[in-house]
Short mmCIF file of C-alpha atoms in Angstrom, two decimals:
data_model
loop_
_atom_site.label_atom_id
_atom_site.label_comp_id
_atom_site.label_asym_id
_atom_site.label_seq_id
_atom_site.Cartn_x
_atom_site.Cartn_y
_atom_site.Cartn_z
CA MET A 294 19.37 -36.19 -28.34
CA ARG A 295 16.73 -37.46 -30.73
CA ARG A 296 14.41 -34.83 -29.25
CA LEU A 297 17.00 -32.16 -29.99
CA LEU A 298 17.45 -33.34 -33.57
CA THR A 299 13.67 -33.16 -33.98
CA VAL A 300 13.83 -29.56 -32.81
CA LEU A 301 16.65 -28.90 -35.27
CA ALA A 302 14.67 -30.44 -38.11
CA ALA A 303 11.82 -28.12 -37.20
CA GLY A 304 14.13 -25.18 -37.74
CA VAL A 305 14.90 -24.38 -34.10
CA PRO A 306 18.55 -25.45 -33.84
CA LEU A 307 20.29 -25.64 -30.48
CA ALA A 308 23.78 -26.55 -29.33
CA ALA A 309 22.91 -29.19 -26.80
CA ALA A 310 20.10 -30.84 -24.94
CA VAL A 311 19.79 -30.76 -21.18
CA TYR A 312 22.14 -33.35 -19.74
CA LEU A 313 20.38 -36.05 -17.75
CA PRO A 314 22.29 -37.80 -14.96
CA THR A 315 21.60 -41.51 -14.64
CA ALA A 316 23.22 -42.71 -11.42
CA SER A 317 21.07 -43.16 -8.34
CA ALA A 318 23.23 -45.44 -6.24
CA GLU A 319 23.24 -44.76 -2.52
CA PRO A 320 26.55 -43.92 -0.86
CA GLU A 321 28.00 -46.90 0.98
CA ASN A 322 26.75 -45.66 4.33
CA GLY A 323 23.51 -44.20 2.89
CA SER A 324 22.56 -40.85 4.40
CA ALA A 325 19.49 -40.88 6.62
CA SER A 326 16.36 -39.33 5.13
CA ALA A 327 16.40 -35.61 5.66
CA SER A 328 13.39 -34.08 7.34
CA PHE A 329 13.35 -30.33 7.67
CA ALA A 330 11.42 -27.10 7.44
CA CYS A 331 11.87 -25.56 3.98
CA ALA A 332 13.03 -22.12 5.13
CA ALA A 333 15.52 -19.66 3.67
CA PRO A 334 18.92 -20.31 5.27
CA SER A 335 21.48 -17.65 6.07
CA VAL A 336 23.87 -17.34 3.10
CA LYS A 337 27.27 -15.69 3.22
CA ALA A 338 28.13 -13.89 -0.01
CA PRO A 339 30.99 -15.50 -1.97
CA ALA A 340 34.06 -13.29 -2.42
CA GLY A 341 33.36 -10.38 -4.76
CA THR A 342 29.58 -10.72 -4.58
CA LYS A 343 26.65 -9.35 -2.63
CA VAL A 344 23.57 -11.42 -1.77
CA GLU A 345 20.47 -9.59 -3.02
CA SER A 346 17.86 -12.09 -1.86
CA VAL A 347 17.30 -15.60 -0.53
CA THR A 348 13.95 -17.38 -0.89
CA ALA A 349 12.76 -20.90 -0.09
CA VAL A 350 9.68 -22.62 -1.50
CA ARG A 351 8.54 -26.19 -0.89
CA GLN A 352 7.66 -27.81 -4.23
CA ALA A 353 5.44 -30.85 -4.63
CA GLY A 354 7.58 -32.46 -7.33
CA GLY A 355 5.79 -34.69 -9.85
CA THR A 356 6.52 -33.90 -13.49
CA ILE A 357 8.98 -31.09 -14.20
CA ILE A 358 8.59 -29.40 -17.60
CA GLY A 359 11.84 -27.89 -18.87
CA THR A 360 11.75 -24.18 -19.52
CA GLY A 361 12.99 -22.30 -22.58
CA ALA A 362 13.94 -23.56 -26.03
CA LEU A 363 15.39 -26.86 -24.79
CA GLY A 364 12.14 -28.05 -23.21
CA GLY A 365 12.04 -31.69 -22.15
CA SER A 366 10.52 -33.15 -19.01
CA VAL A 367 11.15 -35.53 -16.13
CA SER A 368 8.44 -37.33 -14.16
CA GLY A 369 8.36 -38.95 -10.74
CA VAL A 370 10.30 -36.15 -9.03
CA PRO A 371 9.80 -36.29 -5.24
CA ALA A 372 8.92 -33.25 -3.13
CA TYR A 373 11.81 -30.84 -2.77
CA CYS A 374 12.76 -27.52 -1.23
CA GLU A 375 13.80 -24.91 -3.80
CA VAL A 376 16.18 -22.29 -2.42
CA THR A 377 16.96 -19.37 -4.76
CA VAL A 378 19.87 -17.07 -3.98
CA THR A 379 20.31 -13.96 -6.15
CA LEU A 380 23.86 -12.61 -6.35
CA THR A 381 25.28 -9.42 -7.81
CA HIS A 382 28.85 -8.25 -8.34
CA PRO A 383 28.93 -4.67 -7.02
CA GLY A 384 29.52 -2.25 -9.88
CA ASP A 385 28.59 -4.76 -12.59
CA ASP A 386 24.80 -4.34 -12.44
CA ASP A 387 24.27 -8.10 -12.86
CA HIS A 388 21.82 -10.44 -11.14
CA ALA A 389 22.70 -14.15 -11.13
CA GLU A 390 20.22 -16.65 -9.71
CA VAL A 391 21.58 -19.75 -7.98
CA ARG A 392 18.88 -22.41 -7.55
CA THR A 393 19.38 -25.30 -5.13
CA TRP A 394 16.86 -28.15 -5.04
CA LEU A 395 16.92 -30.33 -1.92
CA PRO A 396 14.85 -33.54 -1.63
CA VAL A 397 12.51 -33.39 1.35
CA SER A 398 13.34 -37.03 2.12
CA GLY A 399 15.75 -39.64 0.83
CA TRP A 400 18.77 -37.38 0.34
CA ASN A 401 21.72 -39.62 -0.59
CA GLY A 402 24.29 -37.32 1.03
CA ARG A 403 25.62 -36.14 -2.33
CA PHE A 404 25.66 -32.74 -4.05
CA GLN A 405 25.42 -32.32 -7.82
CA ALA A 406 25.83 -29.17 -9.94
CA ILE A 407 24.18 -29.15 -13.37
CA GLY A 408 25.84 -27.35 -16.29
CA GLY A 409 24.36 -25.47 -19.23
CA ALA A 410 23.88 -25.70 -23.00
CA ALA A 411 24.82 -23.28 -25.81
CA TYR A 412 24.45 -19.79 -24.24
CA LEU A 413 22.35 -21.12 -21.35
CA ALA A 414 24.67 -21.09 -18.31
CA GLY A 415 22.70 -23.56 -16.24
CA ASP A 416 19.83 -26.02 -16.16
CA ASN A 417 16.23 -25.54 -17.33
CA GLY A 418 14.74 -27.71 -14.59
CA VAL A 419 15.00 -31.18 -16.17
CA GLY A 420 18.54 -31.90 -14.97
CA LEU A 421 17.79 -30.57 -11.48
CA GLY A 422 14.61 -32.66 -11.32
CA THR A 423 16.46 -35.78 -12.46
CA ALA A 424 19.19 -35.24 -9.87
CA VAL A 425 16.61 -34.82 -7.08
CA LYS A 426 14.79 -37.94 -8.33
CA ASN A 427 18.09 -39.80 -7.94
CA GLY A 428 18.55 -38.58 -4.37
CA TYR A 429 20.94 -35.67 -4.90
CA ALA A 430 20.78 -32.12 -3.60
CA ALA A 431 21.34 -30.19 -6.82
CA VAL A 432 22.40 -26.68 -7.84
CA SER A 433 22.45 -24.63 -11.03
CA THR A 434 23.00 -20.97 -11.92
CA ASP A 435 21.72 -18.79 -14.75
CA ALA A 436 24.86 -16.59 -14.44
CA GLY A 437 22.64 -13.55 -15.07
CA VAL A 438 22.38 -14.34 -18.80
CA GLY A 439 19.53 -15.82 -20.84
CA ASP A 440 18.26 -18.95 -22.59
CA ALA A 441 20.20 -21.26 -24.92
CA LEU A 442 20.05 -18.99 -27.98
CA ASP A 443 19.59 -15.68 -26.15
CA THR A 444 22.57 -13.43 -26.90
CA ASP A 445 20.96 -10.07 -26.12
CA TRP A 446 23.42 -9.71 -23.25
CA ALA A 447 26.53 -9.89 -25.44
CA LEU A 448 26.93 -6.17 -26.13
CA ASN A 449 26.08 -3.19 -23.96
CA SER A 450 24.28 -0.05 -25.13
CA ASN A 451 27.57 1.31 -26.49
CA GLY A 452 28.09 -1.74 -28.69
CA GLN A 453 30.93 -3.01 -26.48
CA VAL A 454 31.23 -6.54 -25.09
CA ASN A 455 29.54 -6.88 -21.69
CA THR A 456 32.65 -8.19 -19.98
CA ALA A 457 30.93 -8.71 -16.61
CA LEU A 458 28.28 -11.06 -18.01
CA LEU A 459 30.83 -12.82 -20.21
CA LYS A 460 32.96 -13.44 -17.11
CA ASN A 461 29.86 -14.77 -15.33
CA PHE A 462 29.09 -17.11 -18.23
CA ALA A 463 32.71 -18.18 -18.72
CA SER A 464 33.75 -18.97 -15.17
CA ARG A 465 32.89 -17.12 -12.00
CA SER A 466 29.15 -17.90 -11.71
CA GLN A 467 29.78 -21.66 -11.76
CA HIS A 468 32.25 -21.38 -8.91
CA GLU A 469 29.88 -19.15 -6.94
CA ALA A 470 27.08 -21.70 -7.47
CA ALA A 471 29.33 -24.39 -5.96
CA VAL A 472 30.05 -22.24 -2.92
CA VAL A 473 26.44 -21.11 -2.43
CA GLY A 474 24.89 -24.50 -3.18
CA LYS A 475 26.99 -26.32 -0.58
CA GLU A 476 26.28 -23.56 1.93
CA VAL A 477 22.54 -23.96 1.31
CA VAL A 478 22.78 -27.75 1.77
CA ASP A 479 24.55 -27.24 5.09
CA GLY A 480 22.05 -24.57 6.18
CA VAL A 481 18.97 -26.64 5.34
CA TYR A 482 20.08 -30.17 6.26
CA GLY A 483 22.38 -29.16 9.11
CA LYS A 484 25.38 -30.82 7.46
CA GLY A 485 27.29 -30.51 4.21
CA PRO A 486 27.42 -33.13 1.44
CA ALA A 487 29.67 -36.15 1.78
CA TYR A 488 30.63 -35.88 -1.91
CA SER A 489 30.23 -33.13 -4.50
CA TYR A 490 29.89 -33.68 -8.27
CA PHE A 491 29.61 -31.55 -11.39
CA ASN A 492 27.61 -32.88 -14.34
CA GLY A 493 27.43 -31.29 -17.79
CA CYS A 494 27.65 -31.76 -21.54
CA SER A 495 28.63 -29.30 -24.31
CA THR A 496 28.63 -25.88 -22.60
CA GLY A 497 28.19 -27.86 -19.38
CA GLY A 498 31.21 -29.97 -20.33
CA ARG A 499 33.28 -26.83 -20.80
CA GLN A 500 32.15 -25.56 -17.41
CA GLY A 501 33.30 -28.83 -15.83
CA TYR A 502 36.79 -28.44 -17.31
CA MET A 503 36.84 -24.81 -16.21
CA GLU A 504 36.11 -25.93 -12.65
CA ALA A 505 38.95 -28.47 -12.76
CA GLN A 506 41.35 -25.85 -14.13
CA ARG A 507 40.44 -22.79 -12.03
CA TYR A 508 38.61 -24.04 -8.93
CA PRO A 509 40.07 -27.51 -8.31
CA ASP A 510 38.64 -27.82 -4.79
CA ASP A 511 34.98 -27.29 -5.73
CA TYR A 512 34.16 -30.88 -6.71
CA ASP A 513 35.28 -34.41 -5.85
CA GLY A 514 34.20 -35.64 -9.28
CA ILE A 515 33.53 -33.89 -12.59
CA LEU A 516 31.52 -35.47 -15.41
CA ALA A 517 32.19 -33.27 -18.45
CA ASN A 518 31.01 -34.75 -21.75
CA ALA A 519 31.39 -33.48 -25.36
CA PRO A 520 33.08 -30.49 -23.72
CA ALA A 521 33.09 -27.10 -25.47
CA VAL A 522 36.71 -26.47 -24.46
CA ASN A 523 38.86 -24.46 -26.89
CA TRP A 524 35.74 -22.23 -27.09
CA ASP A 525 37.58 -19.30 -28.67
CA GLU A 526 38.78 -21.58 -31.48
CA PHE A 527 36.13 -24.20 -32.18
CA GLU A 528 33.27 -21.69 -31.94
CA VAL A 529 34.73 -19.86 -34.95
CA ALA A 530 35.82 -23.11 -36.62
CA THR A 531 32.26 -24.45 -36.65
CA LEU A 532 31.31 -21.58 -38.98
CA TRP A 533 33.79 -23.00 -41.53
CA PRO A 534 31.26 -25.19 -43.43
CA GLN A 535 29.23 -22.05 -44.21
CA VAL A 536 32.34 -20.15 -45.27
CA VAL A 537 33.35 -23.00 -47.58
CA MET A 538 29.94 -23.24 -49.27
CA ASN A 539 29.71 -19.46 -49.72
CA ASN A 540 33.23 -19.11 -51.12
CA GLU A 541 32.93 -22.13 -53.41
CA LYS A 542 29.39 -21.05 -54.37
CA THR A 543 28.31 -24.68 -54.02
CA TYR A 544 25.52 -25.80 -51.68
CA PRO A 545 25.12 -29.59 -51.55
CA SER A 546 21.70 -30.77 -50.37
CA LYS A 547 21.26 -32.73 -47.16
CA CYS A 548 20.69 -35.83 -49.30
CA GLU A 549 24.08 -35.32 -50.96
CA PHE A 550 25.83 -34.65 -47.66
CA ASP A 551 24.28 -37.83 -46.27
CA ALA A 552 25.52 -39.78 -49.29
CA PHE A 553 29.11 -38.70 -48.54
CA THR A 554 28.76 -39.52 -44.84
CA ASN A 555 27.20 -42.93 -45.50
CA ALA A 556 29.87 -43.79 -48.06
CA ALA A 557 32.65 -42.84 -45.63
CA VAL A 558 31.14 -44.91 -42.81
CA LYS A 559 30.71 -47.87 -45.17
CA ALA A 560 34.32 -47.58 -46.37
CA CYS A 561 35.80 -47.33 -42.86
CA ASP A 562 33.33 -49.53 -40.98
CA SER A 563 35.33 -52.76 -41.10
CA LEU A 564 38.58 -51.22 -39.80
CA ASP A 565 37.67 -52.58 -36.34
CA GLY A 566 37.25 -56.08 -37.75
CA VAL A 567 33.49 -56.17 -38.31
CA LYS A 568 30.86 -54.40 -40.40
CA ASP A 569 28.26 -52.92 -38.06
CA GLY A 570 27.93 -49.27 -39.09
CA LEU A 571 30.11 -48.07 -36.20
CA VAL A 572 33.50 -46.51 -36.98
CA ASN A 573 35.77 -46.93 -33.95
CA ASP A 574 39.03 -45.39 -35.13
CA LEU A 575 38.49 -42.25 -37.22
CA SER A 576 42.23 -41.65 -37.45
CA ARG A 577 42.48 -44.58 -39.88
CA CYS A 578 39.54 -43.48 -42.05
CA ASP A 579 40.95 -41.89 -45.20
CA PHE A 580 37.87 -42.05 -47.44
CA ASP A 581 38.20 -39.71 -50.44
CA PRO A 582 34.91 -37.94 -51.25
CA ARG A 583 35.99 -37.61 -54.87
CA THR A 584 35.17 -41.31 -55.36
CA LEU A 585 31.50 -40.31 -55.31
CA ILE A 586 31.73 -37.90 -58.27
CA GLY A 587 29.11 -38.86 -60.84
CA THR A 588 27.08 -40.94 -58.36
CA LYS A 589 23.29 -40.56 -58.55
CA VAL A 590 21.50 -39.60 -55.30
CA ALA A 591 17.74 -39.89 -54.83
CA CYS A 592 16.40 -36.83 -53.04
CA ASP A 593 12.75 -35.86 -52.49
CA GLY A 594 11.62 -37.61 -55.64
CA LYS A 595 14.43 -36.17 -57.75
CA GLU A 596 17.69 -37.67 -58.91
CA LEU A 597 20.81 -35.61 -58.23
CA THR A 598 24.31 -36.23 -59.54
CA VAL A 599 27.27 -35.66 -57.22
CA THR A 600 29.65 -33.14 -58.79
CA ALA A 601 33.36 -32.45 -58.36
CA ALA A 602 32.37 -29.17 -56.71
CA ASP A 603 30.25 -31.06 -54.15
CA ALA A 604 33.17 -33.36 -53.34
CA ALA A 605 35.52 -30.39 -52.99
CA VAL A 606 33.18 -28.77 -50.44
CA VAL A 607 32.96 -31.97 -48.40
CA ARG A 608 36.76 -32.42 -48.47
CA LYS A 609 37.26 -28.91 -47.08
CA ILE A 610 34.60 -29.35 -44.38
CA TRP A 611 36.09 -32.67 -43.22
CA ASP A 612 39.61 -31.28 -43.37
CA GLY A 613 38.68 -28.22 -41.27
CA PRO A 614 39.63 -24.56 -41.46
CA ARG A 615 42.93 -23.51 -42.98
CA THR A 616 44.55 -20.19 -43.78
CA ALA A 617 44.76 -19.03 -47.39
CA SER A 618 48.32 -20.43 -47.47
CA GLY A 619 47.10 -23.83 -46.25
CA LYS A 620 48.09 -23.72 -42.56
CA LYS A 621 45.74 -25.78 -40.40
CA LEU A 622 43.68 -23.72 -37.95
CA TRP A 623 41.35 -26.33 -36.41
CA SER A 624 39.77 -29.73 -36.90
CA GLY A 625 36.82 -30.19 -39.22
CA VAL A 626 33.52 -32.00 -38.82
CA PRO A 627 34.33 -35.66 -37.94
CA VAL A 628 33.88 -38.17 -40.77
CA GLY A 629 30.61 -39.94 -39.95
CA ALA A 630 28.93 -36.90 -38.36
CA ASP A 631 25.91 -35.16 -39.88
CA LEU A 632 27.42 -32.54 -42.21
CA SER A 633 24.16 -30.65 -42.66
CA ALA A 634 24.07 -29.63 -38.99
CA LEU A 635 26.72 -26.93 -39.54
CA ALA A 636 26.28 -26.75 -43.34
CA GLY A 637 22.60 -25.85 -43.09
CA LEU A 638 20.68 -24.34 -45.99
CA THR A 639 17.67 -22.09 -46.43
CA GLU A 640 14.53 -23.37 -48.11
CA PRO A 641 14.65 -22.92 -51.90
CA ASP A 642 13.33 -19.58 -53.17
CA ALA A 643 10.90 -19.19 -56.08
CA ASP A 644 13.71 -19.93 -58.51
CA GLY A 645 14.89 -22.98 -56.58
CA ASN A 646 18.01 -21.26 -55.23
CA VAL A 647 19.28 -21.88 -51.71
CA ALA A 648 21.71 -20.05 -49.43
CA GLY A 649 23.66 -20.98 -46.34
CA ALA A 650 21.81 -21.01 -43.00
CA PRO A 651 24.49 -20.73 -40.28
CA PHE A 652 24.13 -22.60 -37.01
CA PRO A 653 23.15 -19.81 -34.58
CA VAL A 654 25.70 -20.52 -31.82
CA PRO A 655 28.92 -19.89 -33.82
CA ALA A 656 27.18 -17.24 -35.92
CA ALA A 657 26.34 -15.26 -32.76
CA TRP A 658 29.86 -15.69 -31.35
CA VAL A 659 31.50 -14.36 -34.53
CA LYS A 660 29.03 -11.51 -35.05
CA LEU A 661 28.72 -10.24 -31.49
CA TRP A 662 31.79 -11.14 -29.48
CA VAL A 663 34.43 -11.21 -32.22
CA ALA A 664 33.30 -8.70 -34.89
CA LYS A 665 31.10 -6.79 -32.40
CA ASP A 666 28.79 -6.15 -35.33
CA PRO A 667 25.25 -7.60 -35.13
CA SER A 668 24.73 -6.75 -38.81
CA LEU A 669 27.76 -8.74 -40.03
CA ASP A 670 26.83 -10.68 -43.17
CA ILE A 671 28.15 -14.21 -42.62
CA SER A 672 27.70 -15.02 -46.31
CA LYS A 673 30.30 -12.40 -47.24
CA ILE A 674 33.14 -13.79 -45.08
CA THR A 675 36.11 -14.66 -47.32
CA TYR A 676 38.74 -17.24 -46.45
CA SER A 677 41.21 -14.52 -45.46
CA ARG A 678 38.59 -12.70 -43.35
CA PHE A 679 37.77 -16.01 -41.67
CA THR A 680 41.43 -16.47 -40.69
CA GLN A 681 41.48 -12.95 -39.28
CA LEU A 682 38.31 -13.57 -37.22
CA PHE A 683 39.69 -16.90 -35.96
CA LYS A 684 42.93 -15.34 -34.78
CA GLN A 685 41.12 -12.36 -33.27
CA SER A 686 38.90 -14.69 -31.24
CA GLN A 687 41.99 -16.54 -29.99
CA ALA A 688 43.77 -13.33 -29.01
CA GLU A 689 40.80 -11.72 -27.24
CA TYR A 690 39.09 -14.68 -25.58
CA ASP A 691 41.48 -17.58 -24.95
CA LYS A 692 42.22 -16.44 -21.39
CA VAL A 693 38.55 -15.57 -20.79
CA ILE A 694 36.67 -18.61 -22.09
CA GLY A 695 39.20 -20.83 -23.89
CA THR A 696 39.06 -23.35 -21.02
CA ASP A 697 42.06 -25.24 -22.41
CA ASP A 698 44.73 -24.83 -19.71
CA PRO A 699 46.46 -28.26 -19.60
CA ASP A 700 47.82 -27.74 -16.08
CA LEU A 701 45.47 -29.79 -13.90
CA SER A 702 47.98 -30.19 -11.08
CA GLY A 703 45.70 -28.42 -8.59
CA PHE A 704 42.84 -30.78 -9.41
CA ARG A 705 45.13 -33.79 -9.10
CA ARG A 706 46.40 -32.54 -5.72
CA SER A 707 42.82 -32.07 -4.51
CA GLY A 708 42.10 -35.74 -5.22
CA GLY A 709 39.49 -34.92 -7.85
CA LYS A 710 38.45 -37.23 -10.70
CA LEU A 711 37.52 -36.05 -14.20
CA LEU A 712 35.56 -38.32 -16.55
CA THR A 713 34.62 -37.45 -20.15
CA TRP A 714 33.03 -39.19 -23.10
CA HIS A 715 32.77 -37.60 -26.54
CA GLY A 716 30.82 -38.92 -29.53
CA LEU A 717 32.89 -39.76 -32.60
CA ALA A 718 29.96 -38.54 -34.75
CA ASP A 719 29.59 -35.23 -32.91
CA GLN A 720 28.14 -32.83 -35.47
CA TYR A 721 28.68 -29.64 -33.43
CA ILE A 722 31.94 -29.93 -31.47
CA PRO A 723 34.85 -31.64 -33.28
CA THR A 724 35.91 -34.65 -31.20
CA GLN A 725 39.55 -34.01 -32.09
CA GLY A 726 39.62 -30.84 -29.96
CA THR A 727 38.95 -32.92 -26.83
CA VAL A 728 41.57 -35.48 -27.88
CA GLN A 729 44.15 -32.75 -28.46
CA TYR A 730 43.41 -31.27 -25.02
CA ARG A 731 43.88 -34.65 -23.35
CA GLU A 732 47.21 -35.09 -25.17
CA ARG A 733 48.37 -31.65 -24.03
CA VAL A 734 47.53 -32.59 -20.43
CA GLU A 735 49.64 -35.74 -20.84
CA ARG A 736 52.61 -33.69 -22.09
CA GLU A 737 52.16 -31.18 -19.25
CA MET A 738 51.68 -33.71 -16.46
CA GLY A 739 54.05 -36.60 -17.00
CA GLY A 740 52.42 -38.91 -19.51
CA ALA A 741 49.26 -40.95 -20.04
CA LYS A 742 49.68 -43.28 -17.07
CA ARG A 743 49.94 -40.45 -14.54
CA VAL A 744 47.03 -38.58 -16.11
CA ASP A 745 44.86 -41.72 -16.06
CA ASP A 746 45.09 -41.62 -12.27
CA PHE A 747 42.63 -38.70 -12.21
CA TYR A 748 41.39 -37.99 -15.77
CA ARG A 749 39.96 -40.46 -18.29
CA LEU A 750 38.52 -39.89 -21.76
CA PHE A 751 36.22 -42.31 -23.62
CA LEU A 752 35.28 -41.97 -27.30
CA ALA A 753 31.86 -43.28 -28.37
CA PRO A 754 31.50 -44.67 -31.93
CA GLY A 755 28.53 -43.47 -33.98
CA THR A 756 27.43 -41.11 -31.20
CA VAL A 757 26.11 -37.62 -31.92
CA HIS A 758 26.54 -34.47 -29.82
CA CYS A 759 25.64 -35.25 -26.20
CA GLY A 760 24.01 -38.36 -27.66
CA LEU A 761 24.38 -40.96 -24.89
CA ASN A 762 21.47 -41.00 -22.43
CA LYS A 763 19.30 -39.04 -24.89
CA GLY A 764 17.85 -41.80 -27.02
CA ASP A 765 20.98 -42.38 -29.10
CA GLY A 766 22.50 -44.69 -26.51
CA THR A 767 23.04 -45.03 -22.78
CA THR A 768 25.83 -45.34 -20.26
CA ASP A 769 25.94 -44.99 -16.49
CA ASP A 770 28.73 -42.44 -16.62
CA LEU A 771 27.77 -40.78 -13.36
CA GLY A 772 27.69 -44.17 -11.67
CA ALA A 773 31.19 -44.88 -12.99
CA LEU A 774 32.38 -41.52 -11.66
CA THR A 775 30.89 -41.99 -8.19
CA THR A 776 32.46 -45.47 -7.97
CA TRP A 777 35.83 -43.97 -8.91
CA VAL A 778 35.55 -41.11 -6.39
CA GLU A 779 34.03 -43.02 -3.50
CA HIS A 780 35.63 -46.46 -3.88
CA GLY A 781 38.82 -45.69 -5.79
CA LYS A 782 37.90 -47.97 -8.69
CA ALA A 783 38.87 -46.23 -11.93
CA PRO A 784 36.79 -47.18 -15.00
CA THR A 785 38.89 -49.15 -17.50
CA THR A 786 35.92 -49.16 -19.88
CA LEU A 787 32.54 -47.44 -19.96
CA PRO A 788 29.80 -50.00 -20.72
CA ALA A 789 27.31 -48.48 -23.16
CA THR A 790 24.46 -49.22 -25.52
CA LEU A 791 24.86 -47.78 -29.02
CA THR A 792 22.78 -47.79 -32.19
CA ASN A 793 24.27 -49.46 -35.26
CA ALA A 794 23.68 -48.73 -38.96
CA SER A 795 20.51 -50.85 -38.93
CA GLN A 796 19.15 -48.80 -36.00
CA GLN A 797 19.55 -51.81 -33.73
CA SER A 798 20.70 -51.49 -30.14
CA VAL A 799 24.13 -53.03 -29.49
CA THR A 800 26.30 -53.15 -26.38
CA ARG A 801 29.89 -51.92 -26.42
CA ASP A 802 32.53 -51.17 -23.83
CA LEU A 803 33.82 -47.69 -24.63
CA CYS A 804 37.61 -47.80 -24.39
CA SER A 805 39.72 -45.48 -22.29
CA TYR A 806 41.70 -43.21 -24.65
CA PRO A 807 43.92 -43.86 -26.54
CA GLN A 808 42.69 -47.46 -26.85
CA VAL A 809 40.10 -48.38 -29.48
CA SER A 810 37.63 -51.23 -29.73
CA ARG A 811 38.53 -54.16 -32.00
CA TYR A 812 36.41 -57.21 -32.91
CA LYS A 813 37.92 -60.46 -31.58
CA GLY A 814 37.09 -62.28 -34.82
CA HIS A 815 34.30 -64.40 -33.39
CA GLY A 816 31.10 -63.90 -31.42
CA ASP A 817 27.97 -61.79 -31.87
CA PRO A 818 28.94 -58.28 -33.12
CA ALA A 819 25.98 -56.88 -31.18
CA VAL A 820 27.52 -57.92 -27.85
CA ALA A 821 30.34 -56.08 -26.05
CA SER A 822 32.13 -59.28 -25.09
CA SER A 823 32.97 -59.86 -28.79
CA PHE A 824 35.31 -56.85 -28.71
CA ARG A 825 38.44 -55.91 -26.83
CA CYS A 826 40.27 -52.62 -26.28
CA VAL A 827 43.61 -52.37 -28.10
CA SER A 828 46.18 -49.70 -28.81
CA PRO A 829 45.41 -47.96 -32.12
CA SER A 830 47.74 -48.69 -35.02
CA TRP A 831 49.06 -45.13 -35.07
CA HIS A 832 49.82 -44.80 -31.37
#
């Protein structure tokens, strides 16, 4: 994730980095090394599609350089067979590529699908390469759309939403990739996978939940982190910081935003029993930004004074979008997350004035899919207009891409397991949306204990969007999922490394929701064994 934040700082913001799987454990009975001719297998078209082409190319492996805006790389990838199947939906004039990478030797008998990021429906090569390096046969689809920030496909030549490509992006292409990918594995290796997994974060996390909700038999295990569920709601809600700044005509600098965030973390840090820069239980953090009014902030050689207007903007951003009458619409940016990610600013003009610089993912959603007006001026959206756009997005797109159906009974019946972690300092997708979804599933399906049998959520203190395994921390989440699926051992905690306020690496056991981590009162705060998981005070 540090790479992604570097990209953001350079002015090329993206919604998520490519998600890198970490588990490489062999199945208990370890599949024999596959040896085969890399030739195009016969592929039966999934329902509603037509196969346009099937190609197979043997690749040498080595270092894979990620394509598109996300970039990245993975080295040490073994030789693999790349099978590309191009699908179309007759009458829709679309062309979706499904790429399956199969290790030439050392296949572990497992199948792994890799999800996308922002408006990228699938992987850019790094996730596929990492999966192959870890012994998996891996699949990903581009759904017939473009790169992470490419939204040229949103509207057709008549200015109407391209419903076929939106349907591809939202749901059907991921299912078709599962069907085609497993068929390719069977055709090339002569047998299907012993276990099938989905792996994604952000957009990829949403796709994982969509699979569990709509196609519960596709995967034995789904790893869906920082999931972009509630897409029709949160995608509009994440434009709220810009709307607040524009309507209040107040644009705090990044230095000032950071001062508020740091003060909140400092105030709420010790709620878990120890001061270490990691806030475990945000629900108990009630820091009031108005306490900073009049504080001096050093910024680029200048001294700024925090104003009441600055504090009012931060309060509204943390609180989240509301209607003009005060009714809550959605959660705000989590306390402790980088406020400037969604409350971005332009560089000062000749007179030193700045304006809002919207994060491109929600800006594109609101302009193209909701307003259907590429020329919409985000800076002119009033609070009442925002409410209208929010409700319009809900009405038009909840059933298409909301991905928030709490009925997971089909997935439970199929024997599937769903594992999710979400960073408590996620600057792009409010953590509370994932928590609310989990609670709705509990109400729908008989309570927390029954849901824990197949679906577990872990919240990661101090962790940014898709931050674990990207330089901000690590956890063997995929290993935990495979152990759960293949050996029936559900993870009670998710062992992780995190980075504290002093930028030191510490170990923590992420607690299964709704439990939170609490310091035992003795022992090294940098070591997981000094903490235990307890029920939060509010639960």
